[in-house]
JSON list of C-alpha atoms in Angstrom, two decimals:
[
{"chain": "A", "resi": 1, "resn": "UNK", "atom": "CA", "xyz": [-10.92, 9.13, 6.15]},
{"chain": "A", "resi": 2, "resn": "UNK", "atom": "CA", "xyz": [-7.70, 9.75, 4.80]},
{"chain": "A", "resi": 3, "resn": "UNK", "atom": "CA", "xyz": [-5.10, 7.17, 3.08]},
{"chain": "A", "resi": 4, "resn": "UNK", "atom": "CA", "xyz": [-1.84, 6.86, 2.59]},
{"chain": "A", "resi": 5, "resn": "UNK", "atom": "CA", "xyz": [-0.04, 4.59, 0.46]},
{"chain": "A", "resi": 6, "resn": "UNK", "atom": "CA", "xyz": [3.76, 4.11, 2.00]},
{"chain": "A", "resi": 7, "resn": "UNK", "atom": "CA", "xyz": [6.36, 2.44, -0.06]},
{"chain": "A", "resi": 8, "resn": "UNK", "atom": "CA", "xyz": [9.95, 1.59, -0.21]},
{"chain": "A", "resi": 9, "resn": "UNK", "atom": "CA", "xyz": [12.21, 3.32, -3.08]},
{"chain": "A", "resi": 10, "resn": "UNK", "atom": "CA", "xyz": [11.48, 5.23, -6.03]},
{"chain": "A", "resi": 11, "resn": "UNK", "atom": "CA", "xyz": [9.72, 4.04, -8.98]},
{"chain": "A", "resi": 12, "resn": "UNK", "atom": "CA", "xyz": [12.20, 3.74, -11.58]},
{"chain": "A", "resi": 13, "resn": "UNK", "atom": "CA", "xyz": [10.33, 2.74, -14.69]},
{"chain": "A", "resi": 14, "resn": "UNK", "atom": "CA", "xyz": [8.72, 5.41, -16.79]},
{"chain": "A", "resi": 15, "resn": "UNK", "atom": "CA", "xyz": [5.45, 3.51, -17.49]},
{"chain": "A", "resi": 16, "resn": "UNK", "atom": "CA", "xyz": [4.82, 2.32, -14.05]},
{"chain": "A", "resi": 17, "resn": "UNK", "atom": "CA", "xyz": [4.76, 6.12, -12.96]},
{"chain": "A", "resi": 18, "resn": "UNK", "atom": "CA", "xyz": [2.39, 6.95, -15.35]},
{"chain": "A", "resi": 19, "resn": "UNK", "atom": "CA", "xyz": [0.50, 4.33, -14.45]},
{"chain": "A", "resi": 20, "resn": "UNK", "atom": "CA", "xyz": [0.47, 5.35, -11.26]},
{"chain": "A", "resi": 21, "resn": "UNK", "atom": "CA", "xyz": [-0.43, 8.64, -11.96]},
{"chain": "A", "resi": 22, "resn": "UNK", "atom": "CA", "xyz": [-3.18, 8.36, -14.08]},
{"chain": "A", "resi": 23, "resn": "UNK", "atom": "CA", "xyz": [-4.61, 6.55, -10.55]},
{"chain": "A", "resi": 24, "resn": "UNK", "atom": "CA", "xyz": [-3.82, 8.52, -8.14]},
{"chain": "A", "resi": 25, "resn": "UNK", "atom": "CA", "xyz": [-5.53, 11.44, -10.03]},
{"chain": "A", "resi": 26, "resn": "UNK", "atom": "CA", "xyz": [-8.79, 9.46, -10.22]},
{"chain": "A", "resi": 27, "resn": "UNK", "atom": "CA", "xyz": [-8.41, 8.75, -6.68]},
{"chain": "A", "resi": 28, "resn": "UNK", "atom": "CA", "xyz": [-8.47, 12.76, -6.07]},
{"chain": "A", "resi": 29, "resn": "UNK", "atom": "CA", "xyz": [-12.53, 12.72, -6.51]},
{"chain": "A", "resi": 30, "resn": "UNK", "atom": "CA", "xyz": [-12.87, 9.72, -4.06]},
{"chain": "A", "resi": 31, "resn": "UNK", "atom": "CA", "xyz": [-10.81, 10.42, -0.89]},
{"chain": "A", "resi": 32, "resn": "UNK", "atom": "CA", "xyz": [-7.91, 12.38, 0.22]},
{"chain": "A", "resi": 33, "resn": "UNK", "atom": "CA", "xyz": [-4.88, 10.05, -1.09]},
{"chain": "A", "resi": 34, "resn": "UNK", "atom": "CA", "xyz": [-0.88, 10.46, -0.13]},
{"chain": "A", "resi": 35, "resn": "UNK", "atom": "CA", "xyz": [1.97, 8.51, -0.70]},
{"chain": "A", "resi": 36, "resn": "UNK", "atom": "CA", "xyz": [5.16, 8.62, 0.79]},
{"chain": "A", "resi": 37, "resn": "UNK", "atom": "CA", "xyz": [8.47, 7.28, -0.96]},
{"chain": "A", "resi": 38, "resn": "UNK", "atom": "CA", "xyz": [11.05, 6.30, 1.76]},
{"chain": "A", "resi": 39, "resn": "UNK", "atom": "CA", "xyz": [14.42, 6.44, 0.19]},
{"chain": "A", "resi": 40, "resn": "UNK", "atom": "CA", "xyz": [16.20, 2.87, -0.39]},
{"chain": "A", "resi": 41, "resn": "UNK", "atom": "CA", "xyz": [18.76, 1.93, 2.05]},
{"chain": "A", "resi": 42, "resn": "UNK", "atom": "CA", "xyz": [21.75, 3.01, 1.37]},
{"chain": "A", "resi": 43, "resn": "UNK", "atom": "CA", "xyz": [24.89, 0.63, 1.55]},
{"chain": "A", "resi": 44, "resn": "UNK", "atom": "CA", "xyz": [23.17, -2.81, 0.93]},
{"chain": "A", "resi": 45, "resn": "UNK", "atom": "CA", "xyz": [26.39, -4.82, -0.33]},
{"chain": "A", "resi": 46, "resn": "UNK", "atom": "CA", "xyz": [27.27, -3.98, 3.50]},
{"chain": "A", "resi": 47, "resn": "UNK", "atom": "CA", "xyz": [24.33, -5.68, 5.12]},
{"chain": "A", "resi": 48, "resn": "UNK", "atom": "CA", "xyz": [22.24, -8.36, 5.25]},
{"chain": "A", "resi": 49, "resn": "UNK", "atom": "CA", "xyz": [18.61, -9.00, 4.38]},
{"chain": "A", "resi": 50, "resn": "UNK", "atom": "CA", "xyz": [17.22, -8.71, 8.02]},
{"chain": "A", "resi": 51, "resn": "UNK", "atom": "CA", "xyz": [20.07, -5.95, 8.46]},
{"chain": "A", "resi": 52, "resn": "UNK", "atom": "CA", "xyz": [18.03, -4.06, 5.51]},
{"chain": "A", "resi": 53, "resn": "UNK", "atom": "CA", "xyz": [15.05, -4.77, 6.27]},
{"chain": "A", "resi": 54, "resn": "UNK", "atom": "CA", "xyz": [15.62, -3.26, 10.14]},
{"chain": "A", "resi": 55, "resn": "UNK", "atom": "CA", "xyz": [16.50, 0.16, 8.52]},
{"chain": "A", "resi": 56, "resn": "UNK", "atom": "CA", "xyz": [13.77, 0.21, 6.33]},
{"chain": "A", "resi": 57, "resn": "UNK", "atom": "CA", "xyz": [11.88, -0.46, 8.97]},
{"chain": "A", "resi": 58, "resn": "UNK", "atom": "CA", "xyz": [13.01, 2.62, 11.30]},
{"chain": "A", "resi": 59, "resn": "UNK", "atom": "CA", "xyz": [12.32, 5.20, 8.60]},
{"chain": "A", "resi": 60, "resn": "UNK", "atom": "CA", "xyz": [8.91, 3.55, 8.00]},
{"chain": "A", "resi": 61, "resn": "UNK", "atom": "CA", "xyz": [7.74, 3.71, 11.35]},
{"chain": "A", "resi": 62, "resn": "UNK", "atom": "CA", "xyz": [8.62, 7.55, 11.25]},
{"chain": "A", "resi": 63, "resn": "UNK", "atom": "CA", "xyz": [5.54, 7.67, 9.25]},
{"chain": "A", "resi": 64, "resn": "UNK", "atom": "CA", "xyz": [3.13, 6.22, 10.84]},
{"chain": "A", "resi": 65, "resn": "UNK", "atom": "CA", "xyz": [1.23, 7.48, 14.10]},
{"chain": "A", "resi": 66, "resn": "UNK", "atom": "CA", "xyz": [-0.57, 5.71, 16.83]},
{"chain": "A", "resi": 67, "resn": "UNK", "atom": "CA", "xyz": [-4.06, 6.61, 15.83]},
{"chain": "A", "resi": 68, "resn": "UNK", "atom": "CA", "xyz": [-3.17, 4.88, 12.57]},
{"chain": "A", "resi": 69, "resn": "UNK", "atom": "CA", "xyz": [-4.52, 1.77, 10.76]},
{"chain": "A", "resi": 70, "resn": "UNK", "atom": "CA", "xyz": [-2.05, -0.22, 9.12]},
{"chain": "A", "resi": 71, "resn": "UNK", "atom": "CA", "xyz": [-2.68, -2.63, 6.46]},
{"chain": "A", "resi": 72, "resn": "UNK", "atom": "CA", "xyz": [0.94, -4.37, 4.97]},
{"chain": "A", "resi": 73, "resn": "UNK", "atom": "CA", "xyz": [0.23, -5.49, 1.50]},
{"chain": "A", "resi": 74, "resn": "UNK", "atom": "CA", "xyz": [2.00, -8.89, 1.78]},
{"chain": "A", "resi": 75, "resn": "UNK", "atom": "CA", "xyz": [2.09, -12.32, 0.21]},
{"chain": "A", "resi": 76, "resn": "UNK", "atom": "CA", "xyz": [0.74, -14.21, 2.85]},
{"chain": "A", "resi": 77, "resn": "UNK", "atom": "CA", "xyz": [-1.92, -11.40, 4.30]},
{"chain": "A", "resi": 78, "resn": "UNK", "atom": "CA", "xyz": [-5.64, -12.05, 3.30]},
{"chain": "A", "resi": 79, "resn": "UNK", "atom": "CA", "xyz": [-6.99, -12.09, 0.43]},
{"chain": "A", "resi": 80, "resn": "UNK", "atom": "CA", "xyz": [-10.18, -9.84, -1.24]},
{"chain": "A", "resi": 81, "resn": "UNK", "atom": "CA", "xyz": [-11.70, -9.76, -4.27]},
{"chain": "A", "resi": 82, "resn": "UNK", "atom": "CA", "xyz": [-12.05, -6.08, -5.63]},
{"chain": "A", "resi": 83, "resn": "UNK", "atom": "CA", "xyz": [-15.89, -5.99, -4.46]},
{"chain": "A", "resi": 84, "resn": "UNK", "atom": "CA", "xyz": [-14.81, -7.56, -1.15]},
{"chain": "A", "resi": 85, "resn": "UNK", "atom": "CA", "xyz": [-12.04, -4.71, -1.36]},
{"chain": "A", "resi": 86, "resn": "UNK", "atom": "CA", "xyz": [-14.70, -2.08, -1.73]},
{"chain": "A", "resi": 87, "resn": "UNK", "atom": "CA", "xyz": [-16.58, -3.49, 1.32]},
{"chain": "A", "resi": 88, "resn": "UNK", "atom": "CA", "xyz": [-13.47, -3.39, 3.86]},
{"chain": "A", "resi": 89, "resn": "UNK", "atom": "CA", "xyz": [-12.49, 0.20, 2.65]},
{"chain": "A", "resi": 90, "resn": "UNK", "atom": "CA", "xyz": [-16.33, 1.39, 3.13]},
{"chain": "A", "resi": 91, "resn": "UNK", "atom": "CA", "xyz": [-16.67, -0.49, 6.92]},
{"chain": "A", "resi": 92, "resn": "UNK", "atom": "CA", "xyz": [-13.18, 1.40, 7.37]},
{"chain": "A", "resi": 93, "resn": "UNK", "atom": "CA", "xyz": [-15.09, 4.91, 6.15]},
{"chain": "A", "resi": 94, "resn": "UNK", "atom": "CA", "xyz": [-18.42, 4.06, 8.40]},
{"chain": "A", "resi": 95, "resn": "UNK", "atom": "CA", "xyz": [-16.14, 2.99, 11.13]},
{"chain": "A", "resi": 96, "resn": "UNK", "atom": "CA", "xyz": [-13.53, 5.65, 13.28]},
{"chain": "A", "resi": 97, "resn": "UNK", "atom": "CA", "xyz": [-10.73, 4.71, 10.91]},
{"chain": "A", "resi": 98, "resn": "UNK", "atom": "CA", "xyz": [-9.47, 8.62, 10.25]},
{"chain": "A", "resi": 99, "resn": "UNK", "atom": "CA", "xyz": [-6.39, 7.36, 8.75]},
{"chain": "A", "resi": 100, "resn": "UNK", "atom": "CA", "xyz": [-5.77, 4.00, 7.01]},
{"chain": "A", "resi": 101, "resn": "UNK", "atom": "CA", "xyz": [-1.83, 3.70, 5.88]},
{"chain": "A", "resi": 102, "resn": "UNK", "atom": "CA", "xyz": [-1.53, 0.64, 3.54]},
{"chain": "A", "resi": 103, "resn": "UNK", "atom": "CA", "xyz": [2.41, -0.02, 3.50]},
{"chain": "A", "resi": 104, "resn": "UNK", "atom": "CA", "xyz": [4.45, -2.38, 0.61]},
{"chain": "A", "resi": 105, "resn": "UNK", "atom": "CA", "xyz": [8.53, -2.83, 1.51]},
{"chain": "A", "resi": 106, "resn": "UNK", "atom": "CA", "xyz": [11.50, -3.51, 0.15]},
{"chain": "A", "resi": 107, "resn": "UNK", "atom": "CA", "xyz": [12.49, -6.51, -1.79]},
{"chain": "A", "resi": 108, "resn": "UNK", "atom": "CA", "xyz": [13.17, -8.47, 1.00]},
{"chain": "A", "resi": 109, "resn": "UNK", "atom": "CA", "xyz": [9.63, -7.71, 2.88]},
{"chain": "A", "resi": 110, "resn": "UNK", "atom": "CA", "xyz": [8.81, -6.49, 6.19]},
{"chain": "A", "resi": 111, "resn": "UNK", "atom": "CA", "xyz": [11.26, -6.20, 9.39]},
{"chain": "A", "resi": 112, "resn": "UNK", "atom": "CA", "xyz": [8.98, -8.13, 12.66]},
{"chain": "A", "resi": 113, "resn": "UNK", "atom": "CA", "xyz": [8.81, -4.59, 14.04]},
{"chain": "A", "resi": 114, "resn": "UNK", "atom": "CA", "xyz": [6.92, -3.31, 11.35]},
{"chain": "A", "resi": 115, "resn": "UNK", "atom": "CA", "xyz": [4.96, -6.81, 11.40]},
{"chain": "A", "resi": 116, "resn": "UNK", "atom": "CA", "xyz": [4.23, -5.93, 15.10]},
{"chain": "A", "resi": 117, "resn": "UNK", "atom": "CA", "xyz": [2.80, -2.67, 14.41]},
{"chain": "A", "resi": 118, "resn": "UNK", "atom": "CA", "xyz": [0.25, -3.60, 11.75]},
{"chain": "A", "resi": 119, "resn": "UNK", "atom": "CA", "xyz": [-3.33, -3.88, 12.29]},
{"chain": "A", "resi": 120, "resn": "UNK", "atom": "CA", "xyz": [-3.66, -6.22, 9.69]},
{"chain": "A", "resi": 121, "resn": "UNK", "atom": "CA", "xyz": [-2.05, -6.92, 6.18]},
{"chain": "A", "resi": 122, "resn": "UNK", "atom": "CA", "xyz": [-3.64, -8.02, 2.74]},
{"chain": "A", "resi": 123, "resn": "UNK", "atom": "CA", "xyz": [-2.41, -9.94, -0.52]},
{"chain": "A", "resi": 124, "resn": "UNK", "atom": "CA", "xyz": [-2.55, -8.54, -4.04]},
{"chain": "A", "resi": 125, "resn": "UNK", "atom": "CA", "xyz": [-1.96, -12.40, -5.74]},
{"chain": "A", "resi": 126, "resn": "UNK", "atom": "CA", "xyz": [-0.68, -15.53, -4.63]},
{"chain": "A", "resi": 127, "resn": "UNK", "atom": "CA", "xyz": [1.94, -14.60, -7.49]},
{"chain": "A", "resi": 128, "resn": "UNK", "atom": "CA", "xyz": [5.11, -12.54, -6.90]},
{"chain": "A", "resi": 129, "resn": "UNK", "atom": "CA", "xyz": [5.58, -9.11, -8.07]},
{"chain": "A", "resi": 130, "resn": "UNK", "atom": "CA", "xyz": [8.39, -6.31, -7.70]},
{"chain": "A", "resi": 131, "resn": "UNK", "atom": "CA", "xyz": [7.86, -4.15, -4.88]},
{"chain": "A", "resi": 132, "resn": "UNK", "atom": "CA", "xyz": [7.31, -1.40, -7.99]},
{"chain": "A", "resi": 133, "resn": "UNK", "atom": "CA", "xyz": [4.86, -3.28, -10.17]},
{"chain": "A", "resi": 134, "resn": "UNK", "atom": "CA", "xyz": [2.64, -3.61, -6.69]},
{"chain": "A", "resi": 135, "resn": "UNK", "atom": "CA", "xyz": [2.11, -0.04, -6.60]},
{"chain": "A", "resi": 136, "resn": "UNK", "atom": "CA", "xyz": [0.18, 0.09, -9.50]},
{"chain": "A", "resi": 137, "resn": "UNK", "atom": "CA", "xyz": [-1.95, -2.44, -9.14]},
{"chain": "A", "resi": 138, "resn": "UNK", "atom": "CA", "xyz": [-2.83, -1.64, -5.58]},
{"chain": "A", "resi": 139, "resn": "UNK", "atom": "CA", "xyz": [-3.55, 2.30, -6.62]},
{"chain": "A", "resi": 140, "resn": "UNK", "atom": "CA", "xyz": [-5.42, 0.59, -9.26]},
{"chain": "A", "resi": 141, "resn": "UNK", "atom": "CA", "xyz": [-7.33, -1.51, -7.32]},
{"chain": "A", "resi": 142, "resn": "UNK", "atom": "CA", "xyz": [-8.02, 1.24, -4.96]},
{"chain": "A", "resi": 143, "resn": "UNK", "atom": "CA", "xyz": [-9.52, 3.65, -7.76]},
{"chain": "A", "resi": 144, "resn": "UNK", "atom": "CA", "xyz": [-11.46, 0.51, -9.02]},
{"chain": "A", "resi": 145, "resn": "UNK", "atom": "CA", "xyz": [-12.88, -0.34, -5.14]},
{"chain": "A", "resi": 146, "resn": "UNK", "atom": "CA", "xyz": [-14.05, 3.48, -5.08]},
{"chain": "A", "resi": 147, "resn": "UNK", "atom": "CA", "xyz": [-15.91, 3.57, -8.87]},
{"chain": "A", "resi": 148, "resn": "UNK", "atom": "CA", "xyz": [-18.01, 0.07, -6.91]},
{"chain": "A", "resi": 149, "resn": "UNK", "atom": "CA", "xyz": [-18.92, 2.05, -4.01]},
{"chain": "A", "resi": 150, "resn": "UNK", "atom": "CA", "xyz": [-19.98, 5.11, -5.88]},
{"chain": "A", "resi": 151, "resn": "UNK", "atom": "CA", "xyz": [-21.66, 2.25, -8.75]},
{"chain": "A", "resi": 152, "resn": "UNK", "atom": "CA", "xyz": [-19.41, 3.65, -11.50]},
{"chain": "A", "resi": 153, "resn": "UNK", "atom": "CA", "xyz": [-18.97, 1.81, -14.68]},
{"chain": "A", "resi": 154, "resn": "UNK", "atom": "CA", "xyz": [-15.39, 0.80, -14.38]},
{"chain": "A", "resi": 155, "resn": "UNK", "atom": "CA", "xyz": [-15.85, -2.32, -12.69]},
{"chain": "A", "resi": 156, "resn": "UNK", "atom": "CA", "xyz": [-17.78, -5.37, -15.08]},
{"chain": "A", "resi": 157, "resn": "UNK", "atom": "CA", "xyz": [-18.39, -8.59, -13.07]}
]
Protein backbone atom coordinates (compact mmCIF):
# COMPACT_ATOMS: atom_id res chain seq x y z
CA UNK A 1 0.00 0.00 0.00
CA UNK A 2 1.00 3.29 -0.85
CA UNK A 3 -0.12 6.82 0.80
CA UNK A 4 -0.39 10.01 -0.05
CA UNK A 5 -0.92 12.90 2.02
CA UNK A 6 -2.69 15.83 -0.30
CA UNK A 7 -2.90 19.30 1.01
CA UNK A 8 -3.83 22.77 0.13
CA UNK A 9 -0.91 25.56 -0.01
CA UNK A 10 2.51 25.65 1.05
CA UNK A 11 3.71 25.43 4.48
CA UNK A 12 4.91 28.73 5.34
CA UNK A 13 6.36 28.45 8.79
CA UNK A 14 9.90 27.27 9.19
CA UNK A 15 9.28 24.97 12.21
CA UNK A 16 6.23 23.31 10.95
CA UNK A 17 8.39 22.09 7.88
CA UNK A 18 10.82 20.69 9.94
CA UNK A 19 8.47 19.17 11.77
CA UNK A 20 7.18 17.72 9.05
CA UNK A 21 10.21 16.52 7.83
CA UNK A 22 11.67 14.91 10.56
CA UNK A 23 8.17 12.63 9.96
CA UNK A 24 8.02 12.02 6.81
CA UNK A 25 11.64 10.62 6.95
CA UNK A 26 10.61 8.15 9.68
CA UNK A 27 7.74 7.28 7.64
CA UNK A 28 10.38 6.18 4.75
CA UNK A 29 11.08 2.70 6.78
CA UNK A 30 7.26 2.05 7.18
CA UNK A 31 5.52 2.55 3.79
CA UNK A 32 5.97 4.34 0.61
CA UNK A 33 4.73 8.04 1.66
CA UNK A 34 3.99 11.20 -0.91
CA UNK A 35 2.57 14.38 -0.51
CA UNK A 36 1.35 16.65 -2.90
CA UNK A 37 1.11 20.58 -2.30
CA UNK A 38 -1.67 22.05 -4.56
CA UNK A 39 -0.92 25.66 -5.03
CA UNK A 40 -3.42 28.20 -3.17
CA UNK A 41 -5.99 29.77 -5.27
CA UNK A 42 -5.06 32.51 -6.75
CA UNK A 43 -7.31 35.75 -6.70
CA UNK A 44 -9.32 35.12 -3.42
CA UNK A 45 -10.37 38.91 -2.69
CA UNK A 46 -12.31 38.05 -6.11
CA UNK A 47 -14.32 35.13 -4.88
CA UNK A 48 -16.20 33.73 -2.41
CA UNK A 49 -15.74 30.93 0.08
CA UNK A 50 -17.71 28.21 -1.91
CA UNK A 51 -16.22 30.06 -5.12
CA UNK A 52 -12.68 28.98 -3.50
CA UNK A 53 -13.38 26.14 -2.31
CA UNK A 54 -14.80 24.87 -6.04
CA UNK A 55 -11.26 25.60 -7.47
CA UNK A 56 -9.52 23.97 -4.92
CA UNK A 57 -11.53 21.39 -5.45
CA UNK A 58 -10.83 20.89 -9.38
CA UNK A 59 -7.06 20.79 -8.92
CA UNK A 60 -7.55 18.28 -6.06
CA UNK A 61 -9.47 15.90 -7.88
CA UNK A 62 -6.61 15.97 -10.58
CA UNK A 63 -4.88 13.94 -8.04
CA UNK A 64 -6.75 11.44 -7.18
CA UNK A 65 -7.70 8.22 -9.31
CA UNK A 66 -10.61 5.91 -9.25
CA UNK A 67 -8.90 2.97 -7.68
CA UNK A 68 -8.20 5.37 -4.83
CA UNK A 69 -9.23 5.47 -1.13
CA UNK A 70 -9.94 8.72 0.16
CA UNK A 71 -9.96 9.67 3.68
CA UNK A 72 -10.70 13.85 4.22
CA UNK A 73 -9.23 14.77 7.50
CA UNK A 74 -12.17 16.93 8.70
CA UNK A 75 -13.75 18.31 11.84
CA UNK A 76 -16.75 16.45 11.85
CA UNK A 77 -15.27 12.93 10.26
CA UNK A 78 -14.72 10.10 12.88
CA UNK A 79 -12.74 9.99 15.36
CA UNK A 80 -9.62 7.31 16.40
CA UNK A 81 -7.43 7.09 18.98
CA UNK A 82 -3.74 6.57 17.73
CA UNK A 83 -4.02 2.64 18.52
CA UNK A 84 -7.46 2.65 16.87
CA UNK A 85 -5.47 4.65 14.06
CA UNK A 86 -2.96 1.87 13.78
CA UNK A 87 -5.79 -0.72 13.44
CA UNK A 88 -7.69 1.09 10.40
CA UNK A 89 -4.31 1.72 8.54
CA UNK A 90 -3.30 -2.16 9.10
CA UNK A 91 -7.14 -3.55 7.91
CA UNK A 92 -6.38 -0.96 4.97
CA UNK A 93 -2.74 -2.91 4.38
CA UNK A 94 -4.47 -6.61 4.83
CA UNK A 95 -7.29 -5.38 2.75
CA UNK A 96 -6.95 -4.40 -1.43
CA UNK A 97 -6.43 -0.77 -0.45
CA UNK A 98 -3.19 -0.16 -2.99
CA UNK A 99 -3.50 3.44 -2.51
CA UNK A 100 -4.98 5.33 0.47
CA UNK A 101 -4.90 9.39 -0.24
CA UNK A 102 -5.74 11.16 3.08
CA UNK A 103 -6.63 14.86 1.86
CA UNK A 104 -6.77 18.29 4.38
CA UNK A 105 -8.13 21.71 2.35
CA UNK A 106 -8.08 25.05 2.43
CA UNK A 107 -9.20 27.29 5.16
CA UNK A 108 -12.56 27.22 4.26
CA UNK A 109 -12.82 23.15 4.04
CA UNK A 110 -13.95 20.89 1.44
CA UNK A 111 -16.07 21.82 -1.88
CA UNK A 112 -19.39 18.89 -1.87
CA UNK A 113 -17.59 17.50 -4.92
CA UNK A 114 -14.68 16.57 -3.14
CA UNK A 115 -17.15 15.49 -0.17
CA UNK A 116 -18.79 13.23 -2.86
CA UNK A 117 -15.73 11.55 -3.83
CA UNK A 118 -14.44 10.46 -0.43
CA UNK A 119 -14.61 7.08 0.89
CA UNK A 120 -14.66 8.26 4.20
CA UNK A 121 -13.09 11.20 6.28
CA UNK A 122 -11.52 11.30 9.90
CA UNK A 123 -11.00 14.06 12.72
CA UNK A 124 -7.65 15.00 14.23
CA UNK A 125 -9.53 16.96 17.52
CA UNK A 126 -12.75 18.31 18.19
CA UNK A 127 -10.48 21.59 18.40
CA UNK A 128 -9.65 23.81 15.39
CA UNK A 129 -6.36 23.99 13.83
CA UNK A 130 -4.79 25.82 10.65
CA UNK A 131 -4.92 23.83 7.67
CA UNK A 132 -0.77 23.97 8.24
CA UNK A 133 -0.52 22.98 11.87
CA UNK A 134 -2.78 19.71 10.72
CA UNK A 135 -0.08 18.49 8.65
CA UNK A 136 2.10 17.83 11.29
CA UNK A 137 0.19 16.28 13.53
CA UNK A 138 -1.41 13.96 11.06
CA UNK A 139 2.31 12.92 9.59
CA UNK A 140 2.93 12.59 13.17
CA UNK A 141 0.29 10.55 14.01
CA UNK A 142 0.91 8.47 11.03
CA UNK A 143 4.72 7.71 12.00
CA UNK A 144 3.36 7.07 15.60
CA UNK A 145 0.37 4.48 14.17
CA UNK A 146 3.34 2.63 12.24
CA UNK A 147 6.06 2.40 15.46
CA UNK A 148 2.38 0.45 17.24
CA UNK A 149 2.09 -1.88 14.47
CA UNK A 150 5.73 -2.73 14.23
CA UNK A 151 5.61 -2.57 18.62
CA UNK A 152 8.20 0.24 18.61
CA UNK A 153 8.82 2.22 21.68
CA UNK A 154 7.48 5.54 20.60
CA UNK A 155 4.08 5.10 21.63
CA UNK A 156 3.53 4.89 25.92
CA UNK A 157 -0.14 4.22 26.86
Amino acid sequence: MKITLLVTGKTEEKYLIEGIEKYLNRLKHYIGFNMIVIPDVKNTKNLSEAQQKAKEAEMMLKHISNPDTVILLDEKGKKYTSVLFSNYLNKQMIGSVQHLVFVIGGPYGFDESVYKRANGSMSLSDMTFSHQMVRLFFVEQLYRAFSILKGEPYHHE
